CSV table of C-alpha atoms in Angstrom, one decimal:
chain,number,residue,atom,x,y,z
D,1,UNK,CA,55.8,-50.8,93.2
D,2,UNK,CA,56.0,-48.1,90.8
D,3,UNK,CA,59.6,-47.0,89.9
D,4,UNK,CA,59.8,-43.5,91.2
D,5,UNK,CA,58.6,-45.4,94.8
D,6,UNK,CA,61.7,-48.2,94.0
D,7,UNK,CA,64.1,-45.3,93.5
D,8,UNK,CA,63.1,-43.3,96.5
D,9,UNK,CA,63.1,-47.0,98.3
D,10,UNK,CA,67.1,-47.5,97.4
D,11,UNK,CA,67.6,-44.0,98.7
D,12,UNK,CA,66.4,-44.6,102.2
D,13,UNK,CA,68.0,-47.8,102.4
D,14,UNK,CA,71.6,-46.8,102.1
D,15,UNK,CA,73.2,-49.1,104.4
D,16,UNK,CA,72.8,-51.9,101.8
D,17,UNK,CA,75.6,-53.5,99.9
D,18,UNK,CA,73.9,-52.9,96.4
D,19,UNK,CA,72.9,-49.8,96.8
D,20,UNK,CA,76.4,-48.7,98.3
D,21,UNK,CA,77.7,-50.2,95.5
D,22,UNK,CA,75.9,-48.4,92.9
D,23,UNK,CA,77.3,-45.3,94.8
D,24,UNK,CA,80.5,-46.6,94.5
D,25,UNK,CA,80.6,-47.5,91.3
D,26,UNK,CA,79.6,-43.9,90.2
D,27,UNK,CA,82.5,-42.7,92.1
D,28,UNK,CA,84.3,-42.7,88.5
D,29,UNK,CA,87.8,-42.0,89.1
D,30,UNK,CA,88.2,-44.8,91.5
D,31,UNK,CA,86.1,-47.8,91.2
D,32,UNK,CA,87.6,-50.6,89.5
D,33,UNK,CA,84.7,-51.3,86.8
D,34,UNK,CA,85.5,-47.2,85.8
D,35,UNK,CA,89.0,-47.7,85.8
D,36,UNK,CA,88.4,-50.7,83.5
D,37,UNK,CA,86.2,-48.9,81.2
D,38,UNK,CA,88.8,-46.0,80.9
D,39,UNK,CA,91.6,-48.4,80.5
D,40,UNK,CA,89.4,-49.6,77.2
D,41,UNK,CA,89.4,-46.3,76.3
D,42,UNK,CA,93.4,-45.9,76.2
D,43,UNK,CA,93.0,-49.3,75.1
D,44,UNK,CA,90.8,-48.1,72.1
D,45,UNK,CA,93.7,-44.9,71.3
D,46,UNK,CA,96.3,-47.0,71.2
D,47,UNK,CA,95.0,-49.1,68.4
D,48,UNK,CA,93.6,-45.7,66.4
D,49,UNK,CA,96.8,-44.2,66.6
D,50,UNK,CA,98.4,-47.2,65.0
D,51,UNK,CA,96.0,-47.7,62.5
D,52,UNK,CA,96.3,-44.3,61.5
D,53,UNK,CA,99.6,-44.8,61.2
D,54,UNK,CA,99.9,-47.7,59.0
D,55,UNK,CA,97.4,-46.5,56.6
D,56,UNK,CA,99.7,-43.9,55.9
D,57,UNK,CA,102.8,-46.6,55.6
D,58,UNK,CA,100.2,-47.8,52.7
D,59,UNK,CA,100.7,-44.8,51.1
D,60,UNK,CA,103.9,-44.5,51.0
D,61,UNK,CA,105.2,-48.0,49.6
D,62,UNK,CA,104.4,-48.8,46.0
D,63,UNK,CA,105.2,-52.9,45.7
D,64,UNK,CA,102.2,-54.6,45.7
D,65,UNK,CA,103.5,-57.6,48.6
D,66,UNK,CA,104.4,-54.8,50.7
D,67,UNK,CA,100.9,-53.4,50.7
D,68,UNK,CA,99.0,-56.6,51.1
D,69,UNK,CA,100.9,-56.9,54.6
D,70,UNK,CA,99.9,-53.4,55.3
D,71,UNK,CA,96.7,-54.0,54.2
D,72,UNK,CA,96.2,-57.0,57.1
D,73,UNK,CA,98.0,-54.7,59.8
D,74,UNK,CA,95.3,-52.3,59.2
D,75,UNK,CA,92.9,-54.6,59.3
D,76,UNK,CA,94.0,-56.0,62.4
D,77,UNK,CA,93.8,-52.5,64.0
D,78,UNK,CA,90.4,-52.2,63.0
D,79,UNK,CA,89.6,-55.4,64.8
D,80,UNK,CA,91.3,-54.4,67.7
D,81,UNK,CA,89.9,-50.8,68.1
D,82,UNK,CA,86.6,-51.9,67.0
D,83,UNK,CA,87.0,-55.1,69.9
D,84,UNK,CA,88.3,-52.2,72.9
D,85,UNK,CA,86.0,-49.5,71.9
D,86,UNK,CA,82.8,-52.0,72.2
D,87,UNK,CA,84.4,-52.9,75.4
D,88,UNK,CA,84.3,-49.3,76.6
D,89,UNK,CA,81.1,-49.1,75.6
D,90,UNK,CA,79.9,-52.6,77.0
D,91,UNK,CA,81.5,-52.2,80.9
D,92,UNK,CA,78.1,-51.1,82.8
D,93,UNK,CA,79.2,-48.4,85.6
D,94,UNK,CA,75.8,-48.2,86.8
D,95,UNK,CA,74.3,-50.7,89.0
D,96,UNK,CA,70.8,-52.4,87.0
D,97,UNK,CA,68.7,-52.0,90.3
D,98,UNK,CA,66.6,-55.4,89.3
D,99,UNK,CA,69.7,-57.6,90.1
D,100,UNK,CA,72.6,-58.2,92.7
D,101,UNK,CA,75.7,-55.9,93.1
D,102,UNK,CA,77.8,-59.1,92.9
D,103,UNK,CA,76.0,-61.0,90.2
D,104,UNK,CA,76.8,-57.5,88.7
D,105,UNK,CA,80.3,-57.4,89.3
D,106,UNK,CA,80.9,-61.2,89.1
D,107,UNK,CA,80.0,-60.5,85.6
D,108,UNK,CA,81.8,-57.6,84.8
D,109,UNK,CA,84.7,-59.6,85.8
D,110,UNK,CA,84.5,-62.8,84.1
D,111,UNK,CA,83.2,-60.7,80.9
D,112,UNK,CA,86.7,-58.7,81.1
D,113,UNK,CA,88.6,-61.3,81.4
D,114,UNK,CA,87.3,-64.0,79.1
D,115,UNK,CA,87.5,-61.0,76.4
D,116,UNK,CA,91.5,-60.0,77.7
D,117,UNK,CA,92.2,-64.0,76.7
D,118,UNK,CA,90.3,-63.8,73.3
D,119,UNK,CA,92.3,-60.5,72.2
D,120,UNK,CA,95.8,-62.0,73.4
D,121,UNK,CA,95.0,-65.6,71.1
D,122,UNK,CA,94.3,-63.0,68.7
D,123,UNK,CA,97.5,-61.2,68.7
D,124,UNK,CA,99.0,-64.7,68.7
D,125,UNK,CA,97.2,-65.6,65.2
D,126,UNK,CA,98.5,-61.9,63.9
D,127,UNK,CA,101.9,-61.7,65.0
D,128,UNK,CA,103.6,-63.7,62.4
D,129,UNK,CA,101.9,-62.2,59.8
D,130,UNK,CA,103.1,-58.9,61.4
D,131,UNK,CA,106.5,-59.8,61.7
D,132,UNK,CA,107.1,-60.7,58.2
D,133,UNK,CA,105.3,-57.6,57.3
D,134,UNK,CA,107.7,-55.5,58.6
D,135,UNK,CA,110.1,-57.6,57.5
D,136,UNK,CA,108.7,-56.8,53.6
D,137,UNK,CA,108.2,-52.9,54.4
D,138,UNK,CA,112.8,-53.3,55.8
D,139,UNK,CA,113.4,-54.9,52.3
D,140,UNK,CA,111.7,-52.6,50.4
D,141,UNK,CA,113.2,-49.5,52.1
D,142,UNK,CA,116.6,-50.9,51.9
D,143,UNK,CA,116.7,-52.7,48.4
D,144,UNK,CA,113.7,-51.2,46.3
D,145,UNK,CA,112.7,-54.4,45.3
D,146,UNK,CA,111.7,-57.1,47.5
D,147,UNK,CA,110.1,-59.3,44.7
D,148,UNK,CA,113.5,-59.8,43.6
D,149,UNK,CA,114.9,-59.8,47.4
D,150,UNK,CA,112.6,-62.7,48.0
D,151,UNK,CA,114.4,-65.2,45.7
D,152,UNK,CA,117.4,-65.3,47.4
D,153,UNK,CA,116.3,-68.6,49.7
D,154,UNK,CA,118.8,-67.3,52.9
D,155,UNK,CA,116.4,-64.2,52.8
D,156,UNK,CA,113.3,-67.0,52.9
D,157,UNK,CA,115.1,-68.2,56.0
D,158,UNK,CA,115.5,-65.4,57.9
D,159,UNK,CA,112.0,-64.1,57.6
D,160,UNK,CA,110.8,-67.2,58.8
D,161,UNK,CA,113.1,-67.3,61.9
D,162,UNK,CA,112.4,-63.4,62.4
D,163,UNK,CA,109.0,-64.4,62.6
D,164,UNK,CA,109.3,-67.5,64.4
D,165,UNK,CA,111.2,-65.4,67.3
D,166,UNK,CA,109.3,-62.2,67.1
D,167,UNK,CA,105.7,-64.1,67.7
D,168,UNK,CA,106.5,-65.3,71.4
D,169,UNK,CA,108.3,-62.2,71.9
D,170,UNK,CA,105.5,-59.8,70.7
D,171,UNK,CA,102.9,-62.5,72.3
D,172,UNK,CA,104.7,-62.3,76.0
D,173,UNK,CA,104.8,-58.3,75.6
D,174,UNK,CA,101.6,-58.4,74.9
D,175,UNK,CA,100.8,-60.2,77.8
D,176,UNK,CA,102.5,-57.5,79.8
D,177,UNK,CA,100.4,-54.9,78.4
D,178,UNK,CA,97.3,-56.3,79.3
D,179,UNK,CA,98.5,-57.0,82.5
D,180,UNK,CA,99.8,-53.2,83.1
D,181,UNK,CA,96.9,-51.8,81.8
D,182,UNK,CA,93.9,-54.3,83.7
D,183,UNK,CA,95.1,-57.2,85.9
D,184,UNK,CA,95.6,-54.5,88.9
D,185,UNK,CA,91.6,-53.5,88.4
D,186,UNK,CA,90.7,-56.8,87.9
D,187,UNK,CA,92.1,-57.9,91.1
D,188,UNK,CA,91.0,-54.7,93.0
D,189,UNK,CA,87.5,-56.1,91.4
D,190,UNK,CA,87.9,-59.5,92.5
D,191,UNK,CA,88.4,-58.2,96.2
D,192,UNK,CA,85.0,-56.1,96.0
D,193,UNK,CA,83.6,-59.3,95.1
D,194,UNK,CA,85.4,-61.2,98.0
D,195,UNK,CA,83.3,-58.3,100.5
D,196,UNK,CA,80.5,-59.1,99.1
D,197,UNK,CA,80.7,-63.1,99.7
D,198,UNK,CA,81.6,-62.7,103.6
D,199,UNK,CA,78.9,-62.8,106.0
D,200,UNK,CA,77.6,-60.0,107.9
């Protein structure tokens, strides 16, 4: 069958789940694959505005440690708006008409979420490294020198335990973000899924 005959096929069989679907899921402002997609997009924002901003941080402290934390945060940033922009552009709105709606959105769904998991462990690698880099950027604002800062050993201490408490902290927040900004989609997804398991 000849693809203009497959398309005009779909069209006069609308009473189908897939093709209702694919209807649906072009419906953009209220489909839970398009909000997804858009919440990448924020997602993707988020992490540019940041970046943005601590490139310019770089600029404006001189001491070498100092920079080579800023240097990781922005690094960081670059993974996570390159990881949420090829997210956005990953999420399929439209239907592939050689396979199932729920395959489709079964997939979607597991894709989503595996990736949600892989950026948190992420964050959870980065946070310590974060914490003590704003720890570094506080010293040098306040004292000018944090070379010098850094061999007083109670100072030693309490970056360490700033760190230690700010990685579950920022790791739990995090948590909350992601859950904010998908787990309602993601279970409004999960549902459409549901529909499509029950028997006529």
């Amino acid at each position: 069958m000849e693809l203009g005959e497959l398309w005009k096929k779909l069209d006069s069989d609308k009473l189908s789940k897939p093709v209702l679907g694919a209807v649906h899921i072009q419906k953009k402002s209220k489909h839970p694959v398009q909000k997804l997609k858009n919440a990448y997009l924020w997602t993707s924002g988020f992490s540019f505005v940041f970046l943005i901003g601590f490139i310019i941080l770089f600029f404006l402290f001189d001491e070498t440690i100092v920079k080579a934390g800023l240097v990781f945060m922005i690094a960081s940033y670059i993974f996570f708006f390159a990881a949420n922009f090829s997210m956005y552009q990953k999420v399929n709105v439209v239907l592939p008409i050689d396979q199932s709606l729920k395959k489709a959105l079964e997939y979607t769904h597991q894709f989503i979420t595996e990736n949600i998991r892989f950026q948190e462990r992420v964050a959870l690698f980065i946070y310590p490294f974060a914490a003590a880099s704003g720890f570094l950027m506080g010293g040098s604002a306040g004292s000018g020198n944090v070379m010098k800062m850094l061999e007083i050993k109670e100072v030693i201490i309490i970056m360490v335990v700033t760190s230690a408490v700010l990685t579950p902290a920022g790791f739990y927040l995090t948590r909350w973000l992601y859950k904010v900004s998908y787990e309602k989609c993601l279970t409004e997804l999960k549902a459409r899924i549901d529909e499509l398991q029950r028997p006529n």
